[in-house]
Coordinates of C-alpha atoms and ligand atoms in Angstrom, one line a residue:
Chain A
M1 CA -50.3 2.9 -84.6
K2 CA -50.3 3.8 -80.9
E3 CA -49.7 7.3 -79.9
M4 CA -46.9 7.8 -77.3
I5 CA -46.6 11.4 -76.7
R6 CA -48.5 14.4 -78.2
V7 CA -47.8 18.1 -77.7
E8 CA -50.4 20.7 -78.5
K9 CA -49.9 24.5 -78.7
L10 CA -47.1 24.3 -76.2
N11 CA -45.6 27.6 -75.1
K12 CA -42.7 28.3 -72.7
S13 CA -41.0 31.5 -71.8
F14 CA -38.1 32.4 -69.5
G15 CA -39.0 35.8 -68.3
D16 CA -39.4 37.9 -71.4
L17 CA -37.8 35.4 -73.6
H18 CA -40.4 33.4 -75.5
V19 CA -38.6 30.2 -76.2
L20 CA -41.2 27.7 -77.4
K21 CA -44.0 29.0 -79.6
D22 CA -47.2 27.0 -80.2
I23 CA -45.4 23.7 -80.6
D24 CA -47.5 20.8 -82.0
L25 CA -45.9 17.4 -82.1
T26 CA -46.9 13.8 -82.1
V27 CA -44.7 10.8 -81.6
N28 CA -46.1 7.3 -82.0
E29 CA -44.9 4.2 -80.4
S30 CA -41.6 2.9 -81.8
D31 CA -41.0 6.1 -83.7
V32 CA -37.6 7.7 -83.8
M33 CA -37.7 11.4 -84.3
C34 CA -34.7 13.7 -84.7
L35 CA -34.8 17.3 -83.7
V36 CA -32.5 19.7 -85.4
G37 CA -32.1 23.5 -85.2
A38 CA -29.6 26.2 -84.5
S39 CA -28.3 26.9 -81.0
G40 CA -30.9 28.6 -78.9
S41 CA -33.8 27.5 -81.0
G42 CA -35.4 25.8 -78.1
K43 CA -34.6 22.1 -78.7
S44 CA -33.4 21.3 -75.2
T45 CA -36.3 23.3 -73.7
L46 CA -38.8 21.3 -75.7
L47 CA -37.2 18.0 -74.5
R48 CA -37.2 19.2 -71.0
C49 CA -40.9 20.2 -71.2
L50 CA -41.6 16.6 -72.2
N51 CA -40.3 15.2 -69.0
F52 CA -41.3 18.2 -67.0
L53 CA -37.8 19.3 -66.0
E54 CA -39.2 22.6 -67.3
I55 CA -42.9 23.3 -66.7
K56 CA -44.8 24.6 -69.8
D57 CA -46.6 27.9 -69.5
N58 CA -49.6 26.7 -71.5
G59 CA -50.5 24.1 -74.0
K60 CA -50.9 20.3 -73.6
V61 CA -48.6 17.5 -73.0
I62 CA -50.4 14.2 -73.6
F63 CA -48.6 11.0 -72.6
E64 CA -50.2 7.8 -73.8
G65 CA -53.5 9.5 -74.3
K66 CA -53.5 11.1 -70.8
Q67 CA -53.0 14.8 -70.5
I68 CA -50.4 15.5 -67.8
E69 CA -51.1 18.5 -65.5
P70 CA -48.0 19.4 -63.4
K71 CA -50.2 20.6 -60.6
K72 CA -52.4 17.5 -60.4
D73 CA -50.3 14.6 -61.6
N74 CA -47.3 13.0 -59.9
L75 CA -44.5 14.1 -62.2
N76 CA -42.1 11.7 -60.6
E77 CA -44.2 8.9 -61.9
V78 CA -44.3 10.4 -65.3
R79 CA -40.5 10.9 -65.3
Q80 CA -40.0 7.2 -64.5
Q81 CA -41.5 6.4 -67.9
V82 CA -39.6 9.1 -69.8
G83 CA -35.8 8.4 -69.9
M84 CA -33.4 11.2 -70.6
V85 CA -29.8 11.2 -71.8
F86 CA -27.9 14.4 -71.4
Q87 CA -25.1 16.0 -73.5
H88 CA -22.8 16.0 -70.5
F89 CA -23.8 12.5 -69.2
N90 CA -24.5 13.6 -65.7
L91 CA -23.4 10.3 -64.2
F92 CA -23.2 10.1 -60.4
P93 CA -19.4 10.4 -59.9
H94 CA -19.5 8.9 -56.3
K95 CA -21.1 5.7 -57.5
T96 CA -19.7 2.9 -59.6
V97 CA -21.1 2.2 -63.1
L98 CA -23.3 -0.5 -61.7
E99 CA -24.4 1.6 -58.8
N100 CA -25.3 4.4 -61.2
V101 CA -27.6 2.0 -63.1
I102 CA -29.3 0.3 -60.1
E103 CA -29.8 3.5 -58.0
A104 CA -33.2 4.6 -59.4
P105 CA -34.7 1.1 -59.8
M106 CA -33.8 0.4 -56.2
M107 CA -34.7 3.7 -54.6
V108 CA -37.7 4.7 -56.7
K109 CA -39.2 1.4 -57.8
K110 CA -38.1 -0.4 -54.7
I111 CA -36.8 -3.3 -56.7
E112 CA -34.8 -5.8 -54.7
K113 CA -31.0 -5.3 -54.8
K114 CA -30.3 -8.7 -56.2
Q115 CA -32.7 -8.3 -59.1
A116 CA -31.6 -4.7 -59.7
I117 CA -28.0 -5.9 -60.0
E118 CA -29.0 -8.7 -62.4
E119 CA -30.9 -6.4 -64.6
G120 CA -28.3 -3.7 -64.4
K121 CA -25.6 -6.0 -65.4
E122 CA -27.7 -7.2 -68.3
L123 CA -28.1 -3.6 -69.5
L124 CA -24.4 -2.8 -69.1
D125 CA -23.6 -6.0 -71.1
K126 CA -26.0 -4.7 -73.8
V127 CA -24.3 -1.4 -74.1
G128 CA -20.9 -3.1 -74.3
L129 CA -19.7 -2.3 -70.8
G130 CA -19.8 -5.8 -69.3
D131 CA -16.3 -5.4 -68.0
K132 CA -16.9 -2.0 -66.2
Y133 CA -19.4 -2.8 -63.5
D134 CA -17.2 -1.7 -60.6
V135 CA -15.4 1.2 -62.2
Y136 CA -16.1 4.8 -61.2
P137 CA -17.2 7.1 -64.0
A138 CA -14.0 9.2 -63.8
K139 CA -12.1 6.3 -65.3
L140 CA -14.3 6.0 -68.4
S141 CA -14.0 7.6 -71.8
G142 CA -16.8 10.0 -72.9
G143 CA -18.3 7.3 -75.1
Q144 CA -18.3 4.8 -72.3
K145 CA -19.9 7.4 -70.0
Q146 CA -22.7 8.1 -72.4
R147 CA -23.4 4.4 -72.8
V148 CA -23.6 4.1 -69.0
A149 CA -26.0 7.0 -69.0
I150 CA -28.1 5.2 -71.6
A151 CA -28.1 2.0 -69.5
R152 CA -29.0 4.0 -66.4
A153 CA -32.0 5.6 -68.1
L154 CA -33.1 2.2 -69.6
A155 CA -33.0 0.6 -66.1
M156 CA -36.2 2.4 -65.3
K157 CA -37.8 0.6 -68.3
P158 CA -39.0 3.9 -69.8
K159 CA -41.6 4.0 -72.6
I160 CA -39.8 6.7 -74.4
M161 CA -36.2 8.0 -74.4
L162 CA -35.1 11.6 -74.9
F163 CA -31.6 12.3 -76.1
D164 CA -30.2 15.8 -75.8
E165 CA -27.2 16.0 -78.1
P166 CA -25.8 12.8 -76.8
T167 CA -22.7 12.9 -78.9
S168 CA -21.9 16.6 -79.0
A169 CA -19.5 16.4 -76.1
L170 CA -17.6 13.5 -77.4
D171 CA -14.3 13.2 -79.3
P172 CA -15.2 12.3 -82.9
E173 CA -13.7 8.8 -82.7
L174 CA -16.1 8.1 -79.8
V175 CA -19.3 9.2 -81.5
G176 CA -19.8 6.0 -83.4
E177 CA -20.1 3.7 -80.4
V178 CA -22.8 5.8 -78.8
L179 CA -24.8 6.1 -82.1
E180 CA -24.4 2.3 -82.5
T181 CA -26.0 1.8 -79.1
M182 CA -28.8 4.1 -79.9
K183 CA -29.3 2.4 -83.3
K184 CA -29.7 -0.9 -81.5
L185 CA -32.2 0.6 -79.2
A186 CA -34.2 2.0 -82.1
K187 CA -34.2 -1.5 -83.7
E188 CA -35.7 -3.0 -80.6
G189 CA -38.6 -0.6 -81.0
M190 CA -37.8 2.0 -78.4
T191 CA -39.6 5.3 -79.0
M192 CA -37.0 8.0 -79.2
I193 CA -36.7 11.7 -79.6
V194 CA -33.1 12.7 -80.4
V195 CA -31.6 16.2 -80.6
T196 CA -28.7 15.7 -82.9
H197 CA -26.8 17.1 -85.8
E198 CA -25.6 13.7 -86.9
M199 CA -27.2 13.6 -90.2
G200 CA -26.1 10.1 -91.0
F201 CA -27.8 8.8 -87.9
A202 CA -30.9 10.8 -88.6
K203 CA -31.2 9.5 -92.1
E204 CA -30.5 5.9 -91.2
V205 CA -32.4 5.6 -88.0
A206 CA -35.0 8.4 -87.6
D207 CA -38.4 7.9 -89.2
Y208 CA -38.7 11.6 -89.5
T209 CA -36.9 14.8 -88.6
V210 CA -38.2 18.1 -87.3
Y211 CA -36.4 21.4 -87.9
M212 CA -36.9 24.1 -85.2
H213 CA -36.1 27.7 -85.7
D214 CA -36.6 30.4 -83.1
G215 CA -39.0 28.4 -80.9
R216 CA -41.1 27.2 -83.8
I217 CA -41.3 24.0 -85.8
V218 CA -40.5 25.2 -89.3
E219 CA -40.5 21.9 -91.2
R220 CA -41.0 18.2 -90.6
G221 CA -40.8 15.2 -92.8
P222 CA -39.0 11.9 -93.4
S223 CA -35.4 12.4 -92.6
N224 CA -34.1 11.8 -96.1
E225 CA -36.5 14.3 -97.5
L226 CA -35.8 16.9 -95.0
F227 CA -32.1 16.7 -95.3
D228 CA -31.9 16.2 -99.1
N229 CA -34.9 18.2 -100.3
P230 CA -35.9 20.8 -97.7
K231 CA -38.9 22.8 -98.7
E232 CA -38.5 25.8 -96.5
Q233 CA -35.9 28.4 -97.2
R234 CA -34.9 28.6 -93.5
T235 CA -34.3 24.9 -93.4
K236 CA -32.1 25.2 -96.5
D237 CA -30.1 28.0 -94.9
F238 CA -29.6 26.0 -91.7
L239 CA -28.6 22.8 -93.4
S240 CA -26.2 24.6 -95.7
K241 CA -24.6 26.1 -92.6
V242 CA -24.2 22.9 -90.4
L243 CA -23.6 20.3 -93.0
Chain B
M1 CA 13.0 33.0 -10.1
I2 CA 14.3 35.9 -12.0
V3 CA 17.8 34.5 -12.0
G4 CA 16.9 31.7 -14.3
G5 CA 15.4 34.1 -16.9
V6 CA 11.9 33.7 -18.3
F7 CA 12.5 30.3 -19.6
S8 CA 14.4 27.3 -18.3
I9 CA 14.7 24.2 -20.4
E10 CA 15.3 22.0 -17.3
I11 CA 12.0 23.3 -15.7
F12 CA 10.2 22.7 -19.0
F13 CA 11.2 19.1 -19.1
S14 CA 10.7 18.4 -15.4
E15 CA 7.3 20.1 -15.5
L16 CA 6.4 18.2 -18.7
I17 CA 7.0 15.0 -16.9
R18 CA 5.5 16.0 -13.6
T19 CA 2.3 17.5 -15.0
Y20 CA 1.4 14.9 -17.6
P21 CA -1.3 13.1 -15.6
F22 CA -3.2 16.4 -15.1
F23 CA -2.7 17.5 -18.7
L24 CA -3.7 14.1 -20.2
E25 CA -6.9 14.2 -18.2
A26 CA -7.5 17.8 -19.3
A27 CA -6.7 16.9 -22.9
W28 CA -9.4 14.3 -22.7
L29 CA -11.9 16.9 -21.5
T30 CA -10.8 19.3 -24.3
L31 CA -11.4 16.5 -26.8
R32 CA -14.8 15.7 -25.4
I33 CA -15.9 19.3 -25.5
T34 CA -14.6 19.6 -29.1
L35 CA -16.2 16.4 -30.3
A36 CA -19.6 17.2 -28.7
A37 CA -19.3 20.7 -30.3
V38 CA -18.4 19.6 -33.8
L39 CA -20.9 16.7 -33.9
L40 CA -23.7 18.9 -32.7
G41 CA -22.5 21.8 -34.7
T42 CA -22.4 19.7 -37.9
V43 CA -26.0 18.6 -37.4
I44 CA -27.2 22.1 -36.8
G45 CA -25.0 23.3 -39.7
V46 CA -26.5 20.9 -42.2
V47 CA -30.0 21.8 -41.1
V48 CA -29.3 25.5 -41.4
A49 CA -27.6 25.0 -44.8
L50 CA -30.6 23.1 -46.1
I51 CA -33.0 25.7 -44.7
K52 CA -30.9 28.4 -46.4
L53 CA -31.2 26.6 -49.8
S54 CA -34.8 25.7 -49.4
G55 CA -36.2 28.9 -50.7
P56 CA -36.4 32.7 -50.3
V57 CA -38.7 32.7 -47.3
L58 CA -36.9 30.4 -44.9
K59 CA -33.5 31.6 -46.2
V60 CA -34.1 34.9 -44.3
F61 CA -34.2 33.0 -41.0
A62 CA -31.0 31.1 -41.8
D63 CA -29.3 34.3 -42.8
I64 CA -30.3 36.0 -39.6
Y65 CA -29.1 33.1 -37.5
I66 CA -25.7 33.0 -39.4
T67 CA -25.3 36.8 -39.1
I68 CA -25.9 36.9 -35.4
I69 CA -23.8 33.8 -34.5
R70 CA -20.9 34.9 -36.7
G71 CA -21.2 38.5 -35.6
T72 CA -20.7 37.9 -31.9
P73 CA -17.7 36.6 -30.0
L74 CA -17.7 33.0 -28.8
I75 CA -16.8 34.0 -25.3
V76 CA -19.9 36.1 -25.1
Q77 CA -22.0 33.2 -26.4
I78 CA -20.5 31.0 -23.7
F79 CA -21.3 33.5 -21.0
V80 CA -24.9 34.0 -22.3
L81 CA -25.5 30.3 -22.1
Y82 CA -23.8 29.7 -18.8
F83 CA -24.6 32.8 -16.8
G84 CA -27.4 34.4 -18.9
F85 CA -29.6 31.3 -19.1
S86 CA -28.9 30.2 -15.5
Q87 CA -32.3 31.4 -14.3
V88 CA -34.1 29.5 -17.0
I89 CA -32.1 26.4 -17.2
Q90 CA -28.9 25.6 -15.3
L91 CA -26.6 24.0 -17.8
S92 CA -23.5 22.3 -16.5
P93 CA -20.2 24.1 -17.4
F94 CA -19.4 21.3 -19.8
W95 CA -22.7 21.6 -21.7
S96 CA -22.7 25.4 -21.7
A97 CA -19.3 25.4 -23.3
S98 CA -20.0 22.6 -25.7
L99 CA -23.4 24.0 -26.7
A100 CA -22.0 27.5 -27.2
L101 CA -19.1 26.1 -29.2
A102 CA -21.5 23.9 -31.2
V103 CA -23.8 26.8 -32.0
H104 CA -20.9 29.1 -32.8
N105 CA -19.4 26.5 -35.2
S106 CA -22.7 25.6 -36.8
A107 CA -22.9 29.0 -38.5
Y108 CA -19.5 28.5 -40.1
I109 CA -20.3 24.8 -40.9
A110 CA -23.7 25.9 -42.4
E111 CA -21.8 28.1 -44.9
I112 CA -19.3 25.3 -45.6
F113 CA -22.2 23.0 -46.5
R114 CA -24.1 25.6 -48.4
G115 CA -21.0 26.2 -50.6
A116 CA -20.4 22.5 -51.0
I117 CA -24.0 21.8 -52.0
Q118 CA -24.1 24.7 -54.5
S119 CA -20.8 23.6 -56.0
I120 CA -22.4 20.3 -57.2
D121 CA -23.2 20.5 -60.9
K122 CA -26.9 21.2 -61.6
G123 CA -26.9 18.3 -64.0
Q124 CA -26.8 15.9 -61.0
M125 CA -30.2 17.1 -59.7
E126 CA -31.6 16.9 -63.2
A127 CA -30.3 13.4 -63.7
G128 CA -31.9 12.3 -60.5
R129 CA -35.2 14.0 -61.3
S130 CA -35.1 12.6 -64.9
L131 CA -35.0 9.1 -63.4
G132 CA -38.1 9.7 -61.4
M133 CA -36.3 10.4 -58.1
T134 CA -37.9 13.1 -55.9
S135 CA -35.9 16.2 -55.2
S136 CA -35.4 15.2 -51.6
L137 CA -34.3 11.7 -52.5
T138 CA -31.9 13.1 -55.1
M139 CA -30.6 15.5 -52.4
R140 CA -30.1 12.7 -50.0
R141 CA -28.6 10.1 -52.3
I142 CA -26.9 12.1 -55.0
I143 CA -26.1 15.7 -54.0
M144 CA -25.3 15.3 -50.2
P145 CA -22.8 12.5 -50.5
Q146 CA -20.9 14.5 -53.1
A147 CA -21.2 17.7 -51.1
M148 CA -20.0 16.0 -47.9
R149 CA -16.8 15.0 -49.7
R150 CA -16.2 18.5 -50.9
A151 CA -16.9 19.8 -47.4
V152 CA -14.3 17.6 -45.7
P153 CA -11.2 19.8 -46.1
P154 CA -12.9 23.1 -44.9
L155 CA -14.7 21.1 -42.2
G156 CA -11.4 19.7 -41.0
N157 CA -10.2 23.2 -40.8
Q158 CA -13.2 24.4 -38.9
F159 CA -12.8 21.5 -36.4
I160 CA -9.2 22.5 -35.7
I161 CA -10.4 26.0 -35.0
A162 CA -13.1 24.5 -32.7
L163 CA -10.5 22.5 -30.9
K164 CA -8.4 25.6 -30.2
D165 CA -11.5 27.7 -29.4
S166 CA -12.5 25.2 -26.7
S167 CA -9.8 26.9 -24.6
L168 CA -12.4 29.6 -23.9
A169 CA -14.3 27.0 -21.9
A170 CA -11.7 27.7 -19.2
F171 CA -13.7 30.9 -18.4
V172 CA -16.7 28.9 -17.1
A173 CA -14.4 26.9 -14.8
I174 CA -14.0 23.7 -16.8
G175 CA -10.7 21.9 -16.2
E176 CA -9.8 21.5 -19.8
L177 CA -6.3 22.1 -21.1
F178 CA -6.1 25.8 -20.8
R179 CA -7.7 26.1 -17.4
T180 CA -5.4 23.4 -16.2
A181 CA -2.4 25.3 -17.4
Q182 CA -3.6 28.4 -15.7
G183 CA -3.9 26.5 -12.4
I184 CA -0.5 25.0 -12.7
A185 CA 1.2 28.3 -13.7
A186 CA -0.4 30.1 -10.8
G187 CA 0.7 27.5 -8.4
T188 CA 4.3 27.0 -9.5
F189 CA 5.1 30.4 -11.1
N190 CA 6.6 28.5 -14.0
T191 CA 4.6 30.6 -16.3
M192 CA 6.5 30.3 -19.6
E193 CA 7.2 26.6 -19.2
T194 CA 3.6 25.8 -18.3
Y195 CA 2.1 27.7 -21.2
L196 CA 4.6 26.2 -23.6
I197 CA 3.7 22.8 -22.4
V198 CA 0.0 23.4 -22.9
A199 CA 0.8 24.8 -26.4
L200 CA 2.5 21.5 -27.1
Y201 CA -0.6 19.5 -26.1
Y202 CA -2.7 21.6 -28.4
L203 CA -0.2 21.3 -31.2
V204 CA -0.1 17.5 -30.9
L205 CA -4.0 17.3 -30.8
V206 CA -4.2 19.5 -33.9
M207 CA -1.6 17.4 -35.7
V208 CA -3.5 14.2 -34.9
F209 CA -6.7 15.9 -36.1
T210 CA -5.1 17.0 -39.3
W211 CA -3.7 13.6 -40.0
I212 CA -7.2 12.0 -39.5
V213 CA -8.8 14.6 -41.8
N214 CA -6.1 13.9 -44.5
R215 CA -6.8 10.2 -44.2
I216 CA -10.5 10.7 -44.6
E217 CA -9.9 13.0 -47.6
H218 CA -7.7 10.4 -49.2
R219 CA -10.3 7.6 -48.6
L220 CA -13.1 9.7 -50.1
S221 CA -11.2 10.7 -53.2
V222 CA -11.1 7.1 -54.4
S223 CA -13.9 7.6 -56.9
E224 CA -12.2 10.7 -58.4
R225 CA -9.0 8.9 -59.1
Ligands
ATP301 N1 -33.4 28.1 -67.4 C1 -33.3 29.1 -68.3 N2 -33.5 30.4 -68.0 C2 -33.4 31.4 -68.9 N3 -33.3 31.2 -70.2 C3 -33.1 29.9 -70.6 C4 -33.1 28.8 -69.7 N4 -33.0 27.7 -70.5 C5 -32.8 28.1 -71.7 N5 -32.9 29.4 -71.9 C6 -32.9 30.2 -73.1 O1 -33.8 29.7 -74.0 C7 -33.4 29.6 -75.3 C8 -33.5 28.2 -75.9 O2 -32.5 27.4 -75.2 P1 -32.4 25.9 -75.5 O3 -31.4 25.4 -74.5 O4 -33.7 25.2 -75.5 O5 -31.8 25.9 -76.9 P2 -31.2 24.7 -77.8 O6 -31.9 24.7 -79.1 O7 -31.1 23.5 -77.0 O8 -29.7 25.2 -78.0 P3 -28.3 24.5 -78.1 O9 -28.1 23.9 -79.4 O10 -27.3 25.5 -77.8 O11 -28.4 23.5 -77.0 C9 -31.9 30.2 -75.2 O12 -32.0 31.5 -75.6 C10 -31.5 30.0 -73.8 O13 -30.6 31.0 -73.5
MG302 MG1 -29.6 22.3 -76.1

């Protein structure tokens, strides 16, 4: 199995606040990993360290066998290969759905407009928004927005996708369509790290789940096991609270 | 003179008709000063805003610039440029007035842009960066277009102020609207009528300006509807 991303002894602080403590983590190609934990436990920060929206204090981030050093490596090139989907979508409101999707391929990868449009439309068709190319984000439902955001990230042909609570901001009836899209992506073999509290999704789609508490990884294991038979007391406490 | 009181409606209308060739030409000059000032002022303003947002070191310079420009009267700035700099470089009255007005407005415009840029959600920059866009590319393609839209209403307001402030150019002998009114009033002694006529010209210009700004605002809001 090919290793996609590995984290060794990763630490991150904001001022005096030590948010990530000696995180070790390996995600192989085509793995889907779910990340759960209480608010403030450092899940978002961990994801953001993986695509260098936050810069680690120390430790290693190794991407496809190559250690990434923020000072030496071109982080923009790394980020092109690490897609990210945000809780609040962060679509570009002044651009249509299709323009949102083709922006980065055209401006960063210098792909020709015609080709970018073709690929963009294909992606939008895939996430079920084939009829929304020319609509502005403001006109979309939350679920549709998040699917555009997924298509936008996919347009850069990333090797791994990071999802930070992609369904938390959605009305309950819209959660399903986004999870469905993510499930499809997982089936196609996309490597994914997903911060979510959707246990059903985790159990069905994720190869394993990691539980974080207070900046540390407390427990990890196959999703069914972690949710149904947690070993650590803290995991049990957490699960009994959220589920 | 005194018999007719301070204001005569007949004189007002006859003067309005008699003076319109002078005032139209003067209005055109007022417009040119204003346009030169707001275009240049916007360019300087955007640069100063970006400098101010670029980091703590350069921010100091932008802050000093804004403080000095906002803290001194426009008329003083015009005189500094026209009379003060005359030994170094002799600017034409038109350009001293336009430049002074541009610099003066740039400080306010810089603050308008800074506010507009800062009002854009942080998630926009993050989304751009997460797609591999550099921060300057994200700034140019994602943040600025949105900030520009937000800046339109306050900018329109600032442009209207600039239009009216251009009347101060009269003091460096430019035959714009106000100077023209002064000349006519001094020649005819129809003081009240003449200044009310010039007020009317300013009012119409401001109303046209306002209408244009509203149209632009309406156009730009398409994506939010
Ligand atoms: N840029 C920042 N500056 C200072 N503190 C931060 C910053 N980002 C996060 N934190 C703090 O770091 C801690 C971990 O935050 P993080 O967002 O990673 O948690 P989380 O597990 O994602 O929580 P949630 O479920 O609420 O999203 C929190 O205490 C948060 O306040
Ligand atoms: Mg979070």
